[in-house]
PDB file of C-alpha atoms and ligand atoms in Angstrom:
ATOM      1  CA  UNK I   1       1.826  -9.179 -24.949  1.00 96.00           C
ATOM      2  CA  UNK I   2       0.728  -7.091 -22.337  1.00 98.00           C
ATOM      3  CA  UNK I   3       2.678  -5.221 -19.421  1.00 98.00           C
ATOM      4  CA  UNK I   4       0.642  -4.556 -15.791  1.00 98.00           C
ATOM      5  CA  UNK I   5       2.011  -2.504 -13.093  1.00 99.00           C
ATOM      6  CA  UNK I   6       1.044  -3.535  -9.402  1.00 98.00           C
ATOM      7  CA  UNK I   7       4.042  -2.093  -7.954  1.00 98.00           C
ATOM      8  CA  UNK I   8       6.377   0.653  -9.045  1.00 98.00           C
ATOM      9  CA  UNK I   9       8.086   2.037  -6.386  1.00 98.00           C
ATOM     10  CA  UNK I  10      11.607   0.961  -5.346  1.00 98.00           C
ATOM     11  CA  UNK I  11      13.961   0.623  -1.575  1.00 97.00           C
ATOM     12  CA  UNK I  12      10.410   0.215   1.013  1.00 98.00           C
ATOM     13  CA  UNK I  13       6.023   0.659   0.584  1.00 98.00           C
ATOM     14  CA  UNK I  14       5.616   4.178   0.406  1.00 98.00           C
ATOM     15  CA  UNK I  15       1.560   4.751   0.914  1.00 97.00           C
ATOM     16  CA  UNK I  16      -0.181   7.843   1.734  1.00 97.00           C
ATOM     17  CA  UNK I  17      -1.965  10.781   0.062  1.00 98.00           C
ATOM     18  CA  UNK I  18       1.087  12.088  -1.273  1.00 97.00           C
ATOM     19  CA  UNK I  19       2.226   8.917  -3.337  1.00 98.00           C
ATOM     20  CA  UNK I  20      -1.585   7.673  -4.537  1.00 98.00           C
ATOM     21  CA  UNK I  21      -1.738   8.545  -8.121  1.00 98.00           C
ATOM     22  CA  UNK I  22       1.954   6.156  -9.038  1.00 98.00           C
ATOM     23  CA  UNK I  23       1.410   4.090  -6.066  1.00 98.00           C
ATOM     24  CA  UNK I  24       3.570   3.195  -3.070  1.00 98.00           C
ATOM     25  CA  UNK I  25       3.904  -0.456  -3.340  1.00 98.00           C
ATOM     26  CA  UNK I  26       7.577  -2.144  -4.192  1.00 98.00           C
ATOM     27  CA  UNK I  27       8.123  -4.127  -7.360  1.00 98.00           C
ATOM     28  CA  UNK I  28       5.377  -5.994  -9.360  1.00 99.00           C
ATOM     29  CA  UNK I  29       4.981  -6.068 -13.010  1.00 98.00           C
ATOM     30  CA  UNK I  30       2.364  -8.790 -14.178  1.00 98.00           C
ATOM     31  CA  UNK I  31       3.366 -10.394 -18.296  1.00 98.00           C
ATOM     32  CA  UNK I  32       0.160 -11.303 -19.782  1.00 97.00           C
ATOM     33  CA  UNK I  33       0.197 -13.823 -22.409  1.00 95.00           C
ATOM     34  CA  UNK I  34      -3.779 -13.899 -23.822  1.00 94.00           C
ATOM     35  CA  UNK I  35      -2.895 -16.666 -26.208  1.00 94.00           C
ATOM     36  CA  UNK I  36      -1.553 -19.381 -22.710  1.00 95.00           C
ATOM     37  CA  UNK I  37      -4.204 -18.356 -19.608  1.00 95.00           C
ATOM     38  CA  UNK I  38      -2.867 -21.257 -18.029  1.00 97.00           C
ATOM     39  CA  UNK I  39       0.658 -19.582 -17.153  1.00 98.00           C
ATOM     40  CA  UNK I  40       0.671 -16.714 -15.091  1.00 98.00           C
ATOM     41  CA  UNK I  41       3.889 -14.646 -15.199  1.00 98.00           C
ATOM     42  CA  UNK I  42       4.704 -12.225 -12.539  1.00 98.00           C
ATOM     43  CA  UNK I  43       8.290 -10.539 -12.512  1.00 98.00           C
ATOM     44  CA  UNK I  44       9.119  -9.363  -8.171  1.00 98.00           C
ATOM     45  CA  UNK I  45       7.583 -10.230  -5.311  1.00 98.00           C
ATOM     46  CA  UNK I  46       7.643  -6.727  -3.733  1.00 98.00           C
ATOM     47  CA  UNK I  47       4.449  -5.611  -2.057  1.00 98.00           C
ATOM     48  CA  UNK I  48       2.630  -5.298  -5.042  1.00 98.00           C
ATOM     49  CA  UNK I  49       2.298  -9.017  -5.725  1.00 98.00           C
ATOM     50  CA  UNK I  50      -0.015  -9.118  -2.210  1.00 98.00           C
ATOM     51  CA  UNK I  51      -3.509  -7.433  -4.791  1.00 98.00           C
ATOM     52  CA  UNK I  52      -2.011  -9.291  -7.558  1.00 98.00           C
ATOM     53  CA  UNK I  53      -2.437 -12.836  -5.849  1.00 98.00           C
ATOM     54  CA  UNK I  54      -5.892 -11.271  -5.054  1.00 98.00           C
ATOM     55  CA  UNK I  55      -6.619 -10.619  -8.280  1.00 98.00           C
ATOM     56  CA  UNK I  56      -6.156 -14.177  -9.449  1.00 98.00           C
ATOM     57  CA  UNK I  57      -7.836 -15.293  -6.568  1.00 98.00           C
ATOM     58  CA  UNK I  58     -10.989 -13.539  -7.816  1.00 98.00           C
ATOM     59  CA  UNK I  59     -10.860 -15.401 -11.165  1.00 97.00           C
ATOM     60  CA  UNK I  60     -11.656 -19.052  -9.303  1.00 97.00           C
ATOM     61  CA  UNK I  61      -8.903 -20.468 -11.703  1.00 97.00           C
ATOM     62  CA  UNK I  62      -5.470 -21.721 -10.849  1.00 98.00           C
ATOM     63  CA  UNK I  63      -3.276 -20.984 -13.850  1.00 98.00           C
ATOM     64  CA  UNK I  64       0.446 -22.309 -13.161  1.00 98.00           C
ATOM     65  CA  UNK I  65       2.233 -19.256 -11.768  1.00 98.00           C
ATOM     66  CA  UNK I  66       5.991 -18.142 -12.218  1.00 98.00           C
ATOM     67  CA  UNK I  67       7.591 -15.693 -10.607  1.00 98.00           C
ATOM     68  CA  UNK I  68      10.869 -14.213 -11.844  1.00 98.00           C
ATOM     69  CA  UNK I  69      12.780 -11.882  -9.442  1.00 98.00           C
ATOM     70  CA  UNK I  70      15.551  -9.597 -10.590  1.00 98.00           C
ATOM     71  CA  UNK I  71      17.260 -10.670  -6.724  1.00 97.00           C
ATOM     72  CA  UNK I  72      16.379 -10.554  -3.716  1.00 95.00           C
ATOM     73  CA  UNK I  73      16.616  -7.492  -1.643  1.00 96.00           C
ATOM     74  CA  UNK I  74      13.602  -6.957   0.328  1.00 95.00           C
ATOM     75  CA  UNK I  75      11.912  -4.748  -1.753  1.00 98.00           C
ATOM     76  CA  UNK I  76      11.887  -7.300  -4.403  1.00 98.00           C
ATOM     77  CA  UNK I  77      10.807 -10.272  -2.059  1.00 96.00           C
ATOM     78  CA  UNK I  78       8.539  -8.705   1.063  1.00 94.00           C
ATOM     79  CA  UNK I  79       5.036  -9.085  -0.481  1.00 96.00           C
ATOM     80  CA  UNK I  80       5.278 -12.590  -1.127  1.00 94.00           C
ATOM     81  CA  UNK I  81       4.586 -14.168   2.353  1.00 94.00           C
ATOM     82  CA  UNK I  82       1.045 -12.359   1.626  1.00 96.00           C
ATOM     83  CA  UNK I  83       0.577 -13.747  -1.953  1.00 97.00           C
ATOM     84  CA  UNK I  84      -2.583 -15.853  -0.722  1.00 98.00           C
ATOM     85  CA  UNK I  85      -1.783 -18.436  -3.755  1.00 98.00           C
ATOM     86  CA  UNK I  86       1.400 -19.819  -1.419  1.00 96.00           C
ATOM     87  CA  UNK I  87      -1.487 -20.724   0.653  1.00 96.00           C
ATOM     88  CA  UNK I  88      -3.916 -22.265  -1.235  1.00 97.00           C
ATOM     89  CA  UNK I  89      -3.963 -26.710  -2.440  1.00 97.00           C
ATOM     90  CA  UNK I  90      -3.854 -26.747  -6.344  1.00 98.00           C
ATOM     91  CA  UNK I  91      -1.700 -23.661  -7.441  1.00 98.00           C
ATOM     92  CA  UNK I  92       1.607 -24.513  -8.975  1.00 98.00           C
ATOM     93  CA  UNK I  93       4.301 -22.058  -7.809  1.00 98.00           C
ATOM     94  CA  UNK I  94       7.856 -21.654  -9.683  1.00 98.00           C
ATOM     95  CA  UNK I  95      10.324 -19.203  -8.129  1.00 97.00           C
ATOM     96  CA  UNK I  96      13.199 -18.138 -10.577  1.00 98.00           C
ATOM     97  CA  UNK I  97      16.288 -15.997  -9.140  1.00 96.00           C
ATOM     98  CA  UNK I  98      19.636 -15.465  -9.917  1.00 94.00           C
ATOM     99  CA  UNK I  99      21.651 -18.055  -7.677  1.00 85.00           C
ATOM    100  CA  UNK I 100      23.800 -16.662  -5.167  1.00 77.00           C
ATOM    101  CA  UNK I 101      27.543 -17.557  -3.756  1.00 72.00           C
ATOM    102  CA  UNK I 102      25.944 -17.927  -0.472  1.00 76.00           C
ATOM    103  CA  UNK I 103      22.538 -19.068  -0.605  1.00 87.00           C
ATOM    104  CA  UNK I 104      20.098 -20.814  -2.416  1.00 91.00           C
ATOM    105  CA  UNK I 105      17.730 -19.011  -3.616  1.00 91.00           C
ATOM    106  CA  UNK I 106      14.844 -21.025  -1.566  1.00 92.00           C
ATOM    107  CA  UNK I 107      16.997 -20.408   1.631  1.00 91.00           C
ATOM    108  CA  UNK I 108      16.642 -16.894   1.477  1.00 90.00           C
ATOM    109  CA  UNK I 109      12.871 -17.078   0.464  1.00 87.00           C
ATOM    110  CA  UNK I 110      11.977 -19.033   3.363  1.00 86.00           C
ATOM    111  CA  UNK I 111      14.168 -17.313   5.308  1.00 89.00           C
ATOM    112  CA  UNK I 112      12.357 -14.557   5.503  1.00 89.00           C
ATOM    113  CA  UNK I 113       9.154 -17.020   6.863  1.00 88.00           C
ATOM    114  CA  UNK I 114      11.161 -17.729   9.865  1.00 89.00           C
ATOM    115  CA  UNK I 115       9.194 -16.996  13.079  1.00 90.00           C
ATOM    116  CA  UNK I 116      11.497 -14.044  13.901  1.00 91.00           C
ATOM    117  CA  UNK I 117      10.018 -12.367  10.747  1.00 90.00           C
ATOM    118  CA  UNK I 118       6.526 -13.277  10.179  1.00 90.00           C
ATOM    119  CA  UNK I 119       3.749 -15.679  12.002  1.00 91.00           C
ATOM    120  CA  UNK I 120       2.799 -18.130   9.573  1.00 88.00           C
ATOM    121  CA  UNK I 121       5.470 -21.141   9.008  1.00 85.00           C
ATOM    122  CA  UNK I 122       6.551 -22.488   5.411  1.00 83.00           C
ATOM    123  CA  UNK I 123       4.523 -25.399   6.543  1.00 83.00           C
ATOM    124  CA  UNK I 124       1.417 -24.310   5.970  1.00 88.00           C
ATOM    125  CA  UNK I 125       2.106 -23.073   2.476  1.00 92.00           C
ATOM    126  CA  UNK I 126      -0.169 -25.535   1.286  1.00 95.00           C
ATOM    127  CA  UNK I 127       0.472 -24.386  -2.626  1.00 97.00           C
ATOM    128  CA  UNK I 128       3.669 -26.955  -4.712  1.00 97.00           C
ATOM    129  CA  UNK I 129       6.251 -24.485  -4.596  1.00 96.00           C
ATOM    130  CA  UNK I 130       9.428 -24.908  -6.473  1.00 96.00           C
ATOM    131  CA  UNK I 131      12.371 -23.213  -7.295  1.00 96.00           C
ATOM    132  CA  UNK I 132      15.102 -22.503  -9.939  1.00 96.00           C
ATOM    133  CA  UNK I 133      18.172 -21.116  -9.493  1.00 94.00           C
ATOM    134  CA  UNK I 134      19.427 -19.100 -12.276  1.00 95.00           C
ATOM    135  CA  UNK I 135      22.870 -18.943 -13.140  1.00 93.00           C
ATOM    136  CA  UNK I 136      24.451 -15.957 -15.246  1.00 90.00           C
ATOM    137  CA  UNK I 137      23.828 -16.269 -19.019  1.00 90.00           C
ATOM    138  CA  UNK I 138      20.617 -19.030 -18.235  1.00 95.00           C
ATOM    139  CA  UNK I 139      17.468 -18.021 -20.630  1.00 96.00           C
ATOM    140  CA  UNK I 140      14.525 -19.797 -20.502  1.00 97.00           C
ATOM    141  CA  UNK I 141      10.855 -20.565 -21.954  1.00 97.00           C
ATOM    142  CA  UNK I 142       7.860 -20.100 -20.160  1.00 97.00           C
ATOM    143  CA  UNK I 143       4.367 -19.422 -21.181  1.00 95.00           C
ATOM    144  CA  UNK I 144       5.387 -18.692 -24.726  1.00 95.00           C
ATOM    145  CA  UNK I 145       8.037 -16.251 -24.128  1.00 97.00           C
ATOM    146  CA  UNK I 146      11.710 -17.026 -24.885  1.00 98.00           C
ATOM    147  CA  UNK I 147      13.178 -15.438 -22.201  1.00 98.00           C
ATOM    148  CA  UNK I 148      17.078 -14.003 -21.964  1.00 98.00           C
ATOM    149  CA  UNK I 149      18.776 -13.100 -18.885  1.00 98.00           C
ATOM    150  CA  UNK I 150      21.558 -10.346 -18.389  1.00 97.00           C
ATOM    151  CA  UNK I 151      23.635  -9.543 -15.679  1.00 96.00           C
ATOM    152  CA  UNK I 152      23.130  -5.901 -14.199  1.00 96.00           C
ATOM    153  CA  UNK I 153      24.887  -3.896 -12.228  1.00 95.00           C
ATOM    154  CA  UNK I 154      23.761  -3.853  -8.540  1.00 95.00           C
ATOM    155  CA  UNK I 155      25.338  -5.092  -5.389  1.00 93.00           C
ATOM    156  CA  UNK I 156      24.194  -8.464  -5.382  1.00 92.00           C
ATOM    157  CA  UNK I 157      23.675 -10.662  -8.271  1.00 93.00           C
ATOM    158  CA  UNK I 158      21.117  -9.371 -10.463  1.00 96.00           C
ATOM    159  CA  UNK I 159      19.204 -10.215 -13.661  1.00 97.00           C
ATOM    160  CA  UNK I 160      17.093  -8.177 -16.327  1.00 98.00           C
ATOM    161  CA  UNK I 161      14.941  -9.846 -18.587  1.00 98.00           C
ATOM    162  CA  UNK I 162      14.088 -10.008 -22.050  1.00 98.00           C
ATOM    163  CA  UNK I 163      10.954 -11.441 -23.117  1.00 98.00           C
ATOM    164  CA  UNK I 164      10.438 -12.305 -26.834  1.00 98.00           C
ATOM    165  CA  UNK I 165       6.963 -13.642 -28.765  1.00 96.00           C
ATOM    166  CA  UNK I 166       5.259 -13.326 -32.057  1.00 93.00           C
ATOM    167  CA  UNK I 167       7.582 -10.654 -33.138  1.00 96.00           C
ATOM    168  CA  UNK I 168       7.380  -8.189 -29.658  1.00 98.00           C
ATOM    169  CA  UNK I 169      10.161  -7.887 -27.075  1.00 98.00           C
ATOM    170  CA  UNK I 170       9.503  -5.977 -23.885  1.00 98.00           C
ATOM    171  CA  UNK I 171      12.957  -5.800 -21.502  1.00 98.00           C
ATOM    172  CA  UNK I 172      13.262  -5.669 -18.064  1.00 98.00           C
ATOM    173  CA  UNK I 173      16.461  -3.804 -16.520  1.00 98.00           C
ATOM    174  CA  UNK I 174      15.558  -4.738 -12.552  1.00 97.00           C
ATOM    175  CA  UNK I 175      17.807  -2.810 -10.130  1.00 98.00           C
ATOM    176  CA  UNK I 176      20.584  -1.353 -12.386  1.00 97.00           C
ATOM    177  CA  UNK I 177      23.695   1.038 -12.263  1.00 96.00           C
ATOM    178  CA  UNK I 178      25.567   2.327 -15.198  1.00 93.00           C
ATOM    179  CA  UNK I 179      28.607   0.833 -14.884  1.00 90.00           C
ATOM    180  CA  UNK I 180      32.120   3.129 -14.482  1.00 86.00           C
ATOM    181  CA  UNK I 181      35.483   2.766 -13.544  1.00 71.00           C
ATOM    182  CA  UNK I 182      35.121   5.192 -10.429  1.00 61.00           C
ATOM    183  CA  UNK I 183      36.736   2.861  -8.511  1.00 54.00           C
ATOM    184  CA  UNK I 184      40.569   3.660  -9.775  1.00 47.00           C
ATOM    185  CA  UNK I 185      39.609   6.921 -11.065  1.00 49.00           C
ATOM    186  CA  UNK I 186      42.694   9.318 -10.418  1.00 52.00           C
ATOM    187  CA  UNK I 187      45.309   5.585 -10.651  1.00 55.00           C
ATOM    188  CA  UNK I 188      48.005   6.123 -13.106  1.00 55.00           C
ATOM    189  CA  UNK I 189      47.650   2.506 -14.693  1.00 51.00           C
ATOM    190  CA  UNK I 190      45.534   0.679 -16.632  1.00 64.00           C
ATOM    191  CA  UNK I 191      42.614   3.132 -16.619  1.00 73.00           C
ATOM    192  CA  UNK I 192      42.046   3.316 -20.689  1.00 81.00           C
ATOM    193  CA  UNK I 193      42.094  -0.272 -20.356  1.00 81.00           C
ATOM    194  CA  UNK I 194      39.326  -0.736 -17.747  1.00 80.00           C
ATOM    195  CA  UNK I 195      37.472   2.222 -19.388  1.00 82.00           C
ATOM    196  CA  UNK I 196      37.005   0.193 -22.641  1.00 86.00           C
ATOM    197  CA  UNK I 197      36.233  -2.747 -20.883  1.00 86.00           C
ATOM    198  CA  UNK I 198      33.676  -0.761 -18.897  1.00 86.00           C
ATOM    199  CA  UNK I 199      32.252   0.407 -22.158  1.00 89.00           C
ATOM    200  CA  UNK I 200      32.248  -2.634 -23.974  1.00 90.00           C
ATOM    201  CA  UNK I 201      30.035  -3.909 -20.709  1.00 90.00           C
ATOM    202  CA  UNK I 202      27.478  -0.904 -21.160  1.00 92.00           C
ATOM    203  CA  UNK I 203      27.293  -1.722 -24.892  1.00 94.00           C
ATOM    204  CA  UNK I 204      26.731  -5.368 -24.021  1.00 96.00           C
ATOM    205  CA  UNK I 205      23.243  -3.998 -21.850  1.00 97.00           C
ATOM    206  CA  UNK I 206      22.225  -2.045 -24.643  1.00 97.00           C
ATOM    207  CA  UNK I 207      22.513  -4.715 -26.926  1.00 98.00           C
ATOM    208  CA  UNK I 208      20.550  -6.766 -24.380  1.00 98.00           C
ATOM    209  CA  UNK I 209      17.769  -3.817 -24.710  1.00 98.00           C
ATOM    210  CA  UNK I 210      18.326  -3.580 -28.784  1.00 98.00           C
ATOM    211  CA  UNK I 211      14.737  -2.786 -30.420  1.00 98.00           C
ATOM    212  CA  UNK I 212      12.552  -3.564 -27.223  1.00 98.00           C
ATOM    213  CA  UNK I 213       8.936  -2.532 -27.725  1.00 98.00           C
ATOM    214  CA  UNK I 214       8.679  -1.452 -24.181  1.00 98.00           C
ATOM    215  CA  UNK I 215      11.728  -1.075 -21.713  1.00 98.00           C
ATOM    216  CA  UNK I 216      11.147  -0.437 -18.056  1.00 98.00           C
ATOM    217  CA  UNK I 217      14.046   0.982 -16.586  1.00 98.00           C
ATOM    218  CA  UNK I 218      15.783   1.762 -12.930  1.00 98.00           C
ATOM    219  CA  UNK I 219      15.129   5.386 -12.842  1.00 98.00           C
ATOM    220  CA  UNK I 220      15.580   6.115  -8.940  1.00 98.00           C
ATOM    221  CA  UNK I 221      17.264   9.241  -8.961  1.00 97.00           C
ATOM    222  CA  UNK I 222      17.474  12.393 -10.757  1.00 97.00           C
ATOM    223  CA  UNK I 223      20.986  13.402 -11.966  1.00 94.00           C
ATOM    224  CA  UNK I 224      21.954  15.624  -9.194  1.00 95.00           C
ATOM    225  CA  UNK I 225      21.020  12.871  -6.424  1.00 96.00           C
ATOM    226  CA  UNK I 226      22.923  10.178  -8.352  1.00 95.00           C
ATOM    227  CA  UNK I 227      26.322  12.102  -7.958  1.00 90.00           C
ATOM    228  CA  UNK I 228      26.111  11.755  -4.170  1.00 93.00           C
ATOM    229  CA  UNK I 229      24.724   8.030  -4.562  1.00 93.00           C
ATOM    230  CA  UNK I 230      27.519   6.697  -7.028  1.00 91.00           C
ATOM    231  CA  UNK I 231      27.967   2.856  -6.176  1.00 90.00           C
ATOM    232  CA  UNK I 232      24.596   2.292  -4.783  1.00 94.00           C
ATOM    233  CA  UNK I 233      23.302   0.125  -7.579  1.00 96.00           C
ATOM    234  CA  UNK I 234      20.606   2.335  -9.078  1.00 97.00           C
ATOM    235  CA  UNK I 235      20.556   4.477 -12.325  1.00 97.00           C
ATOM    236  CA  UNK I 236      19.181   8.141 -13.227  1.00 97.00           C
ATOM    237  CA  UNK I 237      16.734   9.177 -15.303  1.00 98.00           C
ATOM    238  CA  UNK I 238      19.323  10.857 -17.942  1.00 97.00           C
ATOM    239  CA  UNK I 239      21.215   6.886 -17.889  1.00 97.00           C
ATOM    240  CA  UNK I 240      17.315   5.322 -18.533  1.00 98.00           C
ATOM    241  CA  UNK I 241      16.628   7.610 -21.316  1.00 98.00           C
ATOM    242  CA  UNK I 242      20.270   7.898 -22.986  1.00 97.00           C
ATOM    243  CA  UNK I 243      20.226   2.863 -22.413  1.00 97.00           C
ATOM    244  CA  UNK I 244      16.328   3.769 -24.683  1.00 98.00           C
ATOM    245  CA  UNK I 245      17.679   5.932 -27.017  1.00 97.00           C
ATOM    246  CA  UNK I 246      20.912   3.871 -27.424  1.00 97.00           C
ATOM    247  CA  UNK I 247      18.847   0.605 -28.221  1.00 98.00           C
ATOM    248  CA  UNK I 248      16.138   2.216 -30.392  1.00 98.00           C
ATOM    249  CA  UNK I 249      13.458   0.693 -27.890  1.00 98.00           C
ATOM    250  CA  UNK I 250      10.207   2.360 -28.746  1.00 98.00           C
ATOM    251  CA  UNK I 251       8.657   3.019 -25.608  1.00 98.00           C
ATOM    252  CA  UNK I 252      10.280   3.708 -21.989  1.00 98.00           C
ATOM    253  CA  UNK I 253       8.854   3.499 -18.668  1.00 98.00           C
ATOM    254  CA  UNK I 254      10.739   5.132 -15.675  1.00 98.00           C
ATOM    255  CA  UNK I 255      10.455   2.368 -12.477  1.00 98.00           C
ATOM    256  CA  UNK I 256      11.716   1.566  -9.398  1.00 98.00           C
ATOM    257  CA  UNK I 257      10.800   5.599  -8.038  1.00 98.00           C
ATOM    258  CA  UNK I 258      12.484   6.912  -5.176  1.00 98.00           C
ATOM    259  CA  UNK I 259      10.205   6.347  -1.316  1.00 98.00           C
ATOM    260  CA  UNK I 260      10.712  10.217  -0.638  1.00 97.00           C
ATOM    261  CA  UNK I 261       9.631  11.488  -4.173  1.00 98.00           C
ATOM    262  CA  UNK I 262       5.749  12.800  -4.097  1.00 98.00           C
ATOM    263  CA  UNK I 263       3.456  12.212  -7.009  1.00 98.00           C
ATOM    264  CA  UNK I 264       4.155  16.077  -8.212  1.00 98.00           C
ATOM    265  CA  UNK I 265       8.008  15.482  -7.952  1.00 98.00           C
ATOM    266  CA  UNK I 266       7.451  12.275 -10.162  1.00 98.00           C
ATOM    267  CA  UNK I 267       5.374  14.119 -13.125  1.00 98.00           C
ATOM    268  CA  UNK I 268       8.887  16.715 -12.961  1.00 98.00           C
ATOM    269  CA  UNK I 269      10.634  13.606 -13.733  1.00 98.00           C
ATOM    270  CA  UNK I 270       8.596  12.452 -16.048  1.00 98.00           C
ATOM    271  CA  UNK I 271       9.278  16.287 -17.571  1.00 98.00           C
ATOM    272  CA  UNK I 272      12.945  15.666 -17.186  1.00 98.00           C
ATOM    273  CA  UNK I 273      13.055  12.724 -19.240  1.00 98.00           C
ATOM    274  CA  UNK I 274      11.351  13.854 -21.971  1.00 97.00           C
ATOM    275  CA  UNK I 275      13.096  16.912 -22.057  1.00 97.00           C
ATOM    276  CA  UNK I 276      16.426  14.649 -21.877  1.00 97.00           C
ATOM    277  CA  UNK I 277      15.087  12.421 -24.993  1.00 97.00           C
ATOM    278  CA  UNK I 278      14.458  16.251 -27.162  1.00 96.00           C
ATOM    279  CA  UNK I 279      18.314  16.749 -25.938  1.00 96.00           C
ATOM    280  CA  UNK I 280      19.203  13.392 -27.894  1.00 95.00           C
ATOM    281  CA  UNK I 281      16.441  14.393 -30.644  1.00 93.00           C
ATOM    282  CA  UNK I 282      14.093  11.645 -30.558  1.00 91.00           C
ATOM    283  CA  UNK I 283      10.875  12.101 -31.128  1.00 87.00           C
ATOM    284  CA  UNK I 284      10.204   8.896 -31.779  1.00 94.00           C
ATOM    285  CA  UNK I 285      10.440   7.129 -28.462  1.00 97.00           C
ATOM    286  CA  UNK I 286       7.562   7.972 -25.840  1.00 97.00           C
ATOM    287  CA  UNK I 287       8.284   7.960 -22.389  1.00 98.00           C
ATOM    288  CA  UNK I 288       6.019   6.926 -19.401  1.00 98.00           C
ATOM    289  CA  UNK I 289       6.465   7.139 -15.725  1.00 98.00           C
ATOM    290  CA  UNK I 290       5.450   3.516 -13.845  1.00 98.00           C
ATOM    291  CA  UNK I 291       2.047   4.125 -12.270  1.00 98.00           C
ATOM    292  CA  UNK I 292       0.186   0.304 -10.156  1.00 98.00           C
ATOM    293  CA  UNK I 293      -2.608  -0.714 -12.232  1.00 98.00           C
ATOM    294  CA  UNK I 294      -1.195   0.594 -15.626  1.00 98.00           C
ATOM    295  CA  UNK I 295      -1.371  -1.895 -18.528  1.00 98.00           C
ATOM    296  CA  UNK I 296       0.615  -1.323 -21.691  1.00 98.00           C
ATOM    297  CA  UNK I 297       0.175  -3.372 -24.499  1.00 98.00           C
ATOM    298  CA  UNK I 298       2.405  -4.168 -27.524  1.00 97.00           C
TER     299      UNK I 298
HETATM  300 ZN1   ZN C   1      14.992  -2.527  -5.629  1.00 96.79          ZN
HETATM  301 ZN1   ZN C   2      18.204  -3.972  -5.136  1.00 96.79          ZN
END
């Protein structure tokens, strides 16, 4: 199984000479399967996805492509009206989301295409695109992966993913907050009760993340910048490292960086982290920091 990064950074694209050595596009991490060329696995369709459709482009072969999102805020979705496969006779197209109270998931894909947003009309996607609509506890198989689904933390419905073959499991977290009980913190009743039951959810994500060969994990914010961001769906570095060491995953890689964070404020992270794992005393577990065009394979 191999893991490759197109795009790594999380909220909106952040280019320039400042960001070039991670990489400024939003969410896309390619699943490579050696053993099933025909399937093409891509998890987001953030901005990242736009060189990735490139890149398959390039090969002259049109392997059936699926496309898992966590959800669907922007920076999850906005690079997919440029994926040039959508517009292209031949490719095969699955689009797999958690379903919403709402919408379905293909309204709020095409919605985007609607001539407010962007030129080009879901008419002349000339590719068969289909989607799925995931409901909460769904796993599936695809391109010889057995594939779980777990409900995050984040302010819309949100799925990570675990992907399981030959032996090797590499987890996905998406957009995730720790959860707490903040919410009736200082309320005489019922808090011990909601604290366990807020525990017994945590325990129930690292479960989901037991023994992973590879976890990429929400690490938007450093610890200080997470007390003033409580509620807004994203985890810390400290919360990525403690979920790794917690499920005994091997390797972790820090994703979904912050827009305003420069590449020399993301090796300090990286720093952080580590020095958070020596806190916990693990020198086992190796710890990464996303970077686009990184391939990890286990
Ligand atoms: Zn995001
Ligand atoms: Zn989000």
């Amino acid at each position: 199984m191999k893991i490759k990064f197109w795009g790594v950074r999380g909220s909106i694209p952040a280019p320039g000479p400042n960001t070039v050595r991670y990489g400024g596009n939003t969410p896309c991490i390619q699943v490579i399967n050696d053993d099933k060329p025909d399937d093409c696995i891509i998890l987001e369709a953030g901005t990242g996805i736009r060189e990735l459709g490139l890149a398959i482009m390039a090969t002259k072969k049109q392997p059936k492509i699926h496309i898992l999102l966590s959800h669907t805020h922007w920076d999850h979705i906005h690079g997919l009206p440029f994926f040039v496969p959508f517009f292209v006779p031949g490719f095969d197209i699955t689009i797999y989301g958690p379903v919403h109270y709402e919408k379905k998931l293909s309204e709020i894909m095409m919605g985007q295409m609607d001539y407010a947003y962007f030129p080009v009309s879901e008419a002349q996607l000339s590719a068969n695109i289909t989607y799925t609509d995931l409901k909460i506890g769904q796993n599936l198989s695809i391109g010889g992966y057995d594939i779980q689904t777990h409900h995050m933390n984040h302010p819309i419905t949100t799925f990570g993913y675990r992907f399981t073959e030959g032996g090797k499991t590499f987890v996905y977290t998406g957009d995730n907050e720790p959860r707490s009980n903040f919410q009736v913190e200082g309320e005489d009743s019922g808090e011990e009760e909601l604290d366990d039951f807020v525990e017994e959810l945590n325990n129930l994500l690292v479960e989901f993340a037991r023994d992973a060969d590879l976890l990429i994990a929400d690490s938007q914010y450093t610890d200080e910048e997470f007390s003033t961001k409580v509620g807004w769906g994203h985890s810390s570095v400290s919360h990525a490292v403690t979920l790794a060491n917690k499920a005994n995953a091997k390797k972790l890689v820090l994703f979904h960086h912050e827009p305003m964070r420069n590449d020399d404020q993301l090796d300090e992270l990286l720093e952080s982290g580590i020095q958070k794992n020596k806190e916990l005393n693990n020198e086992s577990m190796e710890i990464f920091l996303a970077k686009e065009k990184d391939e990890y394979e286990i």
